[in-house]
XYZ file of N, CA, C and O in Angstrom:
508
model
N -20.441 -4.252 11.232
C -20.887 -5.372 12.025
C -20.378 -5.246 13.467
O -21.018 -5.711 14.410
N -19.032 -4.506 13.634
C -18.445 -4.637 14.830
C -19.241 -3.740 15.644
O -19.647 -4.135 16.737
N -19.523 -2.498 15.197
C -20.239 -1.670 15.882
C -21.814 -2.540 16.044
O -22.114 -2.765 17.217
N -22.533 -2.893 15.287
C -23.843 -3.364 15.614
C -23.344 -4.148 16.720
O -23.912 -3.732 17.730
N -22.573 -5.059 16.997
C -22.328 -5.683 17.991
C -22.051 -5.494 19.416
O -22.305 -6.311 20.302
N -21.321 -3.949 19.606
C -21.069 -3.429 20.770
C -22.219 -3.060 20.829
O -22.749 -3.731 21.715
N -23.194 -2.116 20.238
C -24.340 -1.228 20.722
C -25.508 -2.626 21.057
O -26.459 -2.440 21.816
N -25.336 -3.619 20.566
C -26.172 -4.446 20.848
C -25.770 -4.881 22.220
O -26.700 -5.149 22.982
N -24.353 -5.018 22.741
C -24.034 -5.488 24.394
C -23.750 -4.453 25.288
O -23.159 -4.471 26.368
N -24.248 -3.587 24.683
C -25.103 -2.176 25.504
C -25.908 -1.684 26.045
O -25.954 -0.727 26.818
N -27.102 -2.812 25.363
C -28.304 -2.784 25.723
C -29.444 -2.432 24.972
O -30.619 -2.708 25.214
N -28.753 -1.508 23.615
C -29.922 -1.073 22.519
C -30.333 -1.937 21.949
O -29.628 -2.912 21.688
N -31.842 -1.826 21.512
C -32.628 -2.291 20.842
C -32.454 -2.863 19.595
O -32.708 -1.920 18.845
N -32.113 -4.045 18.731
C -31.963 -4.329 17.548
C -32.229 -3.204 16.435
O -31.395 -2.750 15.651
N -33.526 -2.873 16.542
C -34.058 -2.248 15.564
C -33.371 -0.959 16.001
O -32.638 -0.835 15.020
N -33.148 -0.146 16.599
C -32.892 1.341 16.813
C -31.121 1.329 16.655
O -30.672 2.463 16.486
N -30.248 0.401 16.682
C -29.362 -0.273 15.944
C -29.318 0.155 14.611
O -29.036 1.276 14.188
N -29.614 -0.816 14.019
C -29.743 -0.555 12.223
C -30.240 0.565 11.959
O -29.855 1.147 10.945
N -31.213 1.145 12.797
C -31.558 2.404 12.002
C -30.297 3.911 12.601
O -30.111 4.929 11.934
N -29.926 3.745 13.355
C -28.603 4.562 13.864
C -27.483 4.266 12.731
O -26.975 5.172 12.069
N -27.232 3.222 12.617
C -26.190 2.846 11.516
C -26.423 3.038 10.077
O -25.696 3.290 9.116
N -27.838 2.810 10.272
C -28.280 3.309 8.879
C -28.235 4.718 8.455
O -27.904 5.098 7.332
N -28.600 5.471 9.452
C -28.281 6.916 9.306
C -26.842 7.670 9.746
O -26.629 8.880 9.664
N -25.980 6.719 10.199
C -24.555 6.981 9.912
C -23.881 6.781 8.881
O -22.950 7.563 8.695
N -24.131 5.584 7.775
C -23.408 5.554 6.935
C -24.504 6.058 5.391
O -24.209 5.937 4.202
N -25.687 6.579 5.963
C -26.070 7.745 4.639
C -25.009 9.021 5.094
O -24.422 9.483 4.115
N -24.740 9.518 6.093
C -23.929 10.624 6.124
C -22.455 10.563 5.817
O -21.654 11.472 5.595
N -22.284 9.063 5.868
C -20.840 8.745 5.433
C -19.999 8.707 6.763
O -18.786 8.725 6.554
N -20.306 8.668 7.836
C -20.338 8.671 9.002
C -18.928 7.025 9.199
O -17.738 6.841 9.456
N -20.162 6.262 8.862
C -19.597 4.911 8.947
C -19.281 3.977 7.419
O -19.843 3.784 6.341
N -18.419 3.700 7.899
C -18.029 2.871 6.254
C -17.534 1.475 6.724
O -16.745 1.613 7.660
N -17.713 0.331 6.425
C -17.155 -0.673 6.624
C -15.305 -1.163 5.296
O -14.275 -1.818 5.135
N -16.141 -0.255 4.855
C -14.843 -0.273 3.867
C -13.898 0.859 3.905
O -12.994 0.584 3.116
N -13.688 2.001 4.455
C -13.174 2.726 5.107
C -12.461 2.246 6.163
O -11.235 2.139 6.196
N -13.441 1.878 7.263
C -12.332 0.562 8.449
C -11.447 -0.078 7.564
O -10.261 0.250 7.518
N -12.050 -1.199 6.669
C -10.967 -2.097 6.311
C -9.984 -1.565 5.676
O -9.179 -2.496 5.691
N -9.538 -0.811 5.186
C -8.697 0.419 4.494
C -7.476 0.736 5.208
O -6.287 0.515 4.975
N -8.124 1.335 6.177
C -7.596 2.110 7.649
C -6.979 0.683 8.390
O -5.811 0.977 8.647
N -7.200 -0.570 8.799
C -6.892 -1.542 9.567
C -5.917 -1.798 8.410
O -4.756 -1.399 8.494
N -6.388 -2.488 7.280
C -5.385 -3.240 6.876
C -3.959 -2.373 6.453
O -2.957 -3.087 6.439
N -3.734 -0.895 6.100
C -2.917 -0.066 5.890
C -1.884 -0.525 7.346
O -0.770 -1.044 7.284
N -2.662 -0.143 8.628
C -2.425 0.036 9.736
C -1.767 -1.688 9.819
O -0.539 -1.622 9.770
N -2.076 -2.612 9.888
C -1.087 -4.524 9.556
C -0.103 -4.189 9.169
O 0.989 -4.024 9.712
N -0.714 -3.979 7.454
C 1.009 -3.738 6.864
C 1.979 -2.744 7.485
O 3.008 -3.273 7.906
N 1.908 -1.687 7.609
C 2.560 -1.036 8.173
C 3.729 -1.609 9.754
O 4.817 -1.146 10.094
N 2.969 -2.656 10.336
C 3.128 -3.117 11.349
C 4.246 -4.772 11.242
O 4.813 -5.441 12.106
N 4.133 -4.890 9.701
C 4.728 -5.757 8.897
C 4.157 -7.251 9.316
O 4.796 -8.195 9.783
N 2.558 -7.150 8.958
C 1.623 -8.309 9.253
C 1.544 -8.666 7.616
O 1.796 -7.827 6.751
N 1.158 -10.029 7.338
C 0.901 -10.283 5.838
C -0.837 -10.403 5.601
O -1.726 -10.294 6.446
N -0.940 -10.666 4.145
C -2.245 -10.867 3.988
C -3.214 -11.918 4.574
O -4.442 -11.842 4.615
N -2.401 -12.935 5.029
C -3.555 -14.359 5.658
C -3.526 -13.952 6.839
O -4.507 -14.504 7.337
N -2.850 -13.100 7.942
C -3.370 -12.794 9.362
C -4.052 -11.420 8.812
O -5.171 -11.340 9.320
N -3.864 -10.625 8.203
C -4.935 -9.401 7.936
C -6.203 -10.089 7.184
O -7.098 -9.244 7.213
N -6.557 -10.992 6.675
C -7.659 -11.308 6.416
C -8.596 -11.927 7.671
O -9.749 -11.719 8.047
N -7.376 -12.891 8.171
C -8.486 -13.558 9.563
C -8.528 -12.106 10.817
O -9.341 -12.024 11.738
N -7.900 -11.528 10.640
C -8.587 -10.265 11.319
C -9.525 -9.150 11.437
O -10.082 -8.457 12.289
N -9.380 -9.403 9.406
C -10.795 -8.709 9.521
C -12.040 -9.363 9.365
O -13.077 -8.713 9.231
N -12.011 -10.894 9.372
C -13.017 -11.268 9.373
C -13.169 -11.460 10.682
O -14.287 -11.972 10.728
N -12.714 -11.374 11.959
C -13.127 -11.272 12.815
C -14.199 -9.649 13.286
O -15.213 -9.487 13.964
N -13.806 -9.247 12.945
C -14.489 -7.673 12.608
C -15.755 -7.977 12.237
O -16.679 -7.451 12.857
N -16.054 -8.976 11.046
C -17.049 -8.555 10.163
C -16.597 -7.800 9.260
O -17.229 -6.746 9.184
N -15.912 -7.882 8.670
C -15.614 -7.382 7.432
C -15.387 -7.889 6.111
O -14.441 -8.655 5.924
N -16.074 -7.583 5.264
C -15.423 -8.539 3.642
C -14.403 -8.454 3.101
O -14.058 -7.509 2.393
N -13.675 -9.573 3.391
C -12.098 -9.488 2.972
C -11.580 -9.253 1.954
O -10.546 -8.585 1.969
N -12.030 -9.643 0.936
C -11.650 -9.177 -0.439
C -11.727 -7.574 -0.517
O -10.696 -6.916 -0.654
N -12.620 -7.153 -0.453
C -12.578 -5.797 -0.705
C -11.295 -4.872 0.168
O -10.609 -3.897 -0.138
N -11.363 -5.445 0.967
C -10.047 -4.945 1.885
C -8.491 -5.218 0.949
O -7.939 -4.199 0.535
N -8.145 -5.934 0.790
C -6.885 -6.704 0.360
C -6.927 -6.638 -1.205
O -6.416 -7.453 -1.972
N -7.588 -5.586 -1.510
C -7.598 -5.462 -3.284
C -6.579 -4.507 -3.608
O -5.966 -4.568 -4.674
N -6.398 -3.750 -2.861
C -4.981 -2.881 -3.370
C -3.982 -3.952 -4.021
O -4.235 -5.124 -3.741
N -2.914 -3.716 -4.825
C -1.531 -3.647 -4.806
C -1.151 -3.663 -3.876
O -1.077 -2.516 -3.436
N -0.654 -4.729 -2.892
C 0.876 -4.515 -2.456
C 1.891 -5.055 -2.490
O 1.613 -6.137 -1.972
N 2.893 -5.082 -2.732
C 4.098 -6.131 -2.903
C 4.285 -6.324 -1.359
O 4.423 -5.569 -0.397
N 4.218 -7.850 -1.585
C 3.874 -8.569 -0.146
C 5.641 -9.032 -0.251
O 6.272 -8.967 0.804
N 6.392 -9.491 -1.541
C 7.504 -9.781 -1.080
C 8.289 -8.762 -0.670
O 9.238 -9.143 0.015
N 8.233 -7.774 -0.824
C 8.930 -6.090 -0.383
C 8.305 -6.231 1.058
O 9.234 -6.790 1.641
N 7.317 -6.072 1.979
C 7.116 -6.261 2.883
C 7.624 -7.439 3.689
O 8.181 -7.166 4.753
N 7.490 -8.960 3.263
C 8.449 -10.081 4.148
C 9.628 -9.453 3.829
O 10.109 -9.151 4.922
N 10.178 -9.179 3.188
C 11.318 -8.491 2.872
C 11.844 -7.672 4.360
O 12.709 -8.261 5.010
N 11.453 -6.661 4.759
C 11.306 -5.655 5.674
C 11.085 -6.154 6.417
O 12.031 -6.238 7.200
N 9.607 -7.002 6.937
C 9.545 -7.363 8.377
C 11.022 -8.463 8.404
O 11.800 -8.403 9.356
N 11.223 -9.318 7.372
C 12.680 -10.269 7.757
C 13.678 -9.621 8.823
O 13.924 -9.857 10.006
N 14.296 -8.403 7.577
C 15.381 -7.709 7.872
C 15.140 -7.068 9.344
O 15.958 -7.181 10.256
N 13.859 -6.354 9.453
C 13.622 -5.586 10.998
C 13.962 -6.417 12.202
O 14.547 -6.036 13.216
N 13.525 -7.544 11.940
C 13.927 -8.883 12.965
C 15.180 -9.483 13.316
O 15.606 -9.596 14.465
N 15.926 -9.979 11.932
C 16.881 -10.683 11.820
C 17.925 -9.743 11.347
O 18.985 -9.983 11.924
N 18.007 -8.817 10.558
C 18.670 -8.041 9.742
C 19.034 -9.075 8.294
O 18.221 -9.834 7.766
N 20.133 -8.905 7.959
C 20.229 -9.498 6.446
C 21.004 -11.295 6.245
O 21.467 -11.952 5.313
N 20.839 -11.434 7.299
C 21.648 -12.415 8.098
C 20.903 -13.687 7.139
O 19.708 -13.687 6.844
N 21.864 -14.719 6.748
C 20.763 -15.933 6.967
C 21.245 -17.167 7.819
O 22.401 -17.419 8.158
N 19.877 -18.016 8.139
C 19.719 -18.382 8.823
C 21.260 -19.784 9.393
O 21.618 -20.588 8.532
N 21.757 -19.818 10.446
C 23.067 -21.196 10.346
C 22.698 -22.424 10.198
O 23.418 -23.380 9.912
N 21.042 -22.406 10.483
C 21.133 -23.941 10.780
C 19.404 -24.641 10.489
O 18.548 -23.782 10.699
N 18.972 -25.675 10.164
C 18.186 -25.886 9.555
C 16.943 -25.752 11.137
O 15.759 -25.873 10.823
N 17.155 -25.582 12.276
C 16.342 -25.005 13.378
C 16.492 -23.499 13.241
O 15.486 -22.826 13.013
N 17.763 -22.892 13.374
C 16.901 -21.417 13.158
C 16.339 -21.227 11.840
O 15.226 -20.778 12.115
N 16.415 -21.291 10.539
C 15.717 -21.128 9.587
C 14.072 -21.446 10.293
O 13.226 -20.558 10.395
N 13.875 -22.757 10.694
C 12.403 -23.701 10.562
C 12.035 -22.643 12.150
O 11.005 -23.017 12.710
N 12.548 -21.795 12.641
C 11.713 -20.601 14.115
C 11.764 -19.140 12.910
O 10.685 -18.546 12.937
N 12.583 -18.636 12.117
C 11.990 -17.846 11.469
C 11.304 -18.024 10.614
O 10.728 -17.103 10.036
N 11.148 -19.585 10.220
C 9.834 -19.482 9.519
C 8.790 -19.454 10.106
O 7.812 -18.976 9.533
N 8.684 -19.957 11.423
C 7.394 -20.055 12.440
C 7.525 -18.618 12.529
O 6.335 -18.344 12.374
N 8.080 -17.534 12.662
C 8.136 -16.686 13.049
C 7.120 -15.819 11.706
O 5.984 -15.423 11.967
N 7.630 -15.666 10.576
C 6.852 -15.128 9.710
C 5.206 -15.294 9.427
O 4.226 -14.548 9.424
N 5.547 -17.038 9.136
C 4.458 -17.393 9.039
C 2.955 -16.718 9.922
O 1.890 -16.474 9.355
N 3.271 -16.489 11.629
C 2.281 -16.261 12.229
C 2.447 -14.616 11.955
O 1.632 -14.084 12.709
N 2.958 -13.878 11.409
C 3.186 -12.666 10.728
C 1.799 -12.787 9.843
O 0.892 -11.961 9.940
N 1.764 -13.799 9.069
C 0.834 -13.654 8.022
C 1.414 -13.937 6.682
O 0.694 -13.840 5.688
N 2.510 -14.237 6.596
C 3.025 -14.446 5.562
C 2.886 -16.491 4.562
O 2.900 -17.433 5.354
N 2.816 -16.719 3.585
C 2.091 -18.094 2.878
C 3.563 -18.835 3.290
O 4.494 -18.492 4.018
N 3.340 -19.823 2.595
C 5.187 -20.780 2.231
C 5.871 -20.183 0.941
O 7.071 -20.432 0.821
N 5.199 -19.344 -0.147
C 5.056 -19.147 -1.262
C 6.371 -18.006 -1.045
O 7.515 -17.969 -1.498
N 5.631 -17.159 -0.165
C 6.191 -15.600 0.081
C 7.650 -15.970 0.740
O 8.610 -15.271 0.414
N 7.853 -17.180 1.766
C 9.008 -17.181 2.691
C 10.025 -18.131 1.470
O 11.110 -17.807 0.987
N 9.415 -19.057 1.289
C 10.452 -19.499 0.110
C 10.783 -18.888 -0.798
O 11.841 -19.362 -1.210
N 10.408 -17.909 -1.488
C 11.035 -16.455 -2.060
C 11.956 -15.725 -1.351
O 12.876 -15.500 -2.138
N 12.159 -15.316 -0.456
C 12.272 -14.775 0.654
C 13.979 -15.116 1.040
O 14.933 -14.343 1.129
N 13.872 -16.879 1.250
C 15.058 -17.150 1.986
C 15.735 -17.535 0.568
O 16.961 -17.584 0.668
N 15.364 -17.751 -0.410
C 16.074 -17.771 -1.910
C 16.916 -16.613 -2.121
O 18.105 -16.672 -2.433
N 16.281 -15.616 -1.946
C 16.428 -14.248 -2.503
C 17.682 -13.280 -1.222
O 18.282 -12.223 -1.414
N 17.682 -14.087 -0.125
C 18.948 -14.314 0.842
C 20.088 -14.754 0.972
O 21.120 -14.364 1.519
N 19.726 -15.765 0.302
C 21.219 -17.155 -0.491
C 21.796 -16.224 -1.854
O 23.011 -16.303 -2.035
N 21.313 -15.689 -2.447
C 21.914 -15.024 -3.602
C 21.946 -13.448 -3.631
O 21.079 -12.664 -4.016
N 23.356 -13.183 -3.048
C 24.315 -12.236 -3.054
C 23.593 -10.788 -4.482
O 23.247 -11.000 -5.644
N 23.609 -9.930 -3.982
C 22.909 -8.825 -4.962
C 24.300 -8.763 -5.932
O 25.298 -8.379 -5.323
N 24.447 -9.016 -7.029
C 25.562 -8.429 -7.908
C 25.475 -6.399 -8.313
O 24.749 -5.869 -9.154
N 26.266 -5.850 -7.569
C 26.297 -4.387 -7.623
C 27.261 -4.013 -9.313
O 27.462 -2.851 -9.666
């Protein structure tokens, strides 16, 4: 969709459009599910969660589900982006807790994932 959209504020023709795209993704050329693959790998990696990688690729044009069907352990990831930020620290005071939660949250992360999260902070790993 994203591409029909640039070649369309390019100046090409609707129809000569679809049929370019059409004969890119018989060659395998273009995949819309390939992008979403490639982007959403490329979020996580970046330590974005699933509700900002979805409204991103639906900005794309892309079908979100099919994107976000892998496996991933999303709490292993808040996990990581936490620590990259804050390190293992928790929070002193009921304002910094309520800015790293603003902080995650626009990460992409639910209430579900962060209240796991700062639980799993309060209780000391027994080695």
């Amino acid at each position: 969709m994203e591409l029909r959209q640039k070649l369309c504020r390019k100046g090409y023709s609707e129809t000569v459009v679809e049929q370019v795209i059409a004969e890119l993704a018989s060659q395998g050329l273009q995949s819309d599910g390939r992008f979403a693959e490639v982007f959403t790998h490329s979020r996580v990696e970046k330590g974005y969660g699933a509700y900002r990688i979805r409204q991103e690729l639906r900005q794309h044009g892309i079908d979100v589900n099919q994107a976000l069907e892998n496996d991933r352990d999303w709490d292993e990831l808040i996990r990581k982006t936490y620590v990259k930020k804050y390190g293992e620290t928790v929070p002193g005071s009921i304002e910094e807790r309520a800015a790293r939660e603003r902080f995650l949250r626009r990460r992409g992360f639910d209430a579900e994932q962060i209240r796991r999260l700062f639980k799993c902070l309060r209780q000391p790993e027994s080695k």
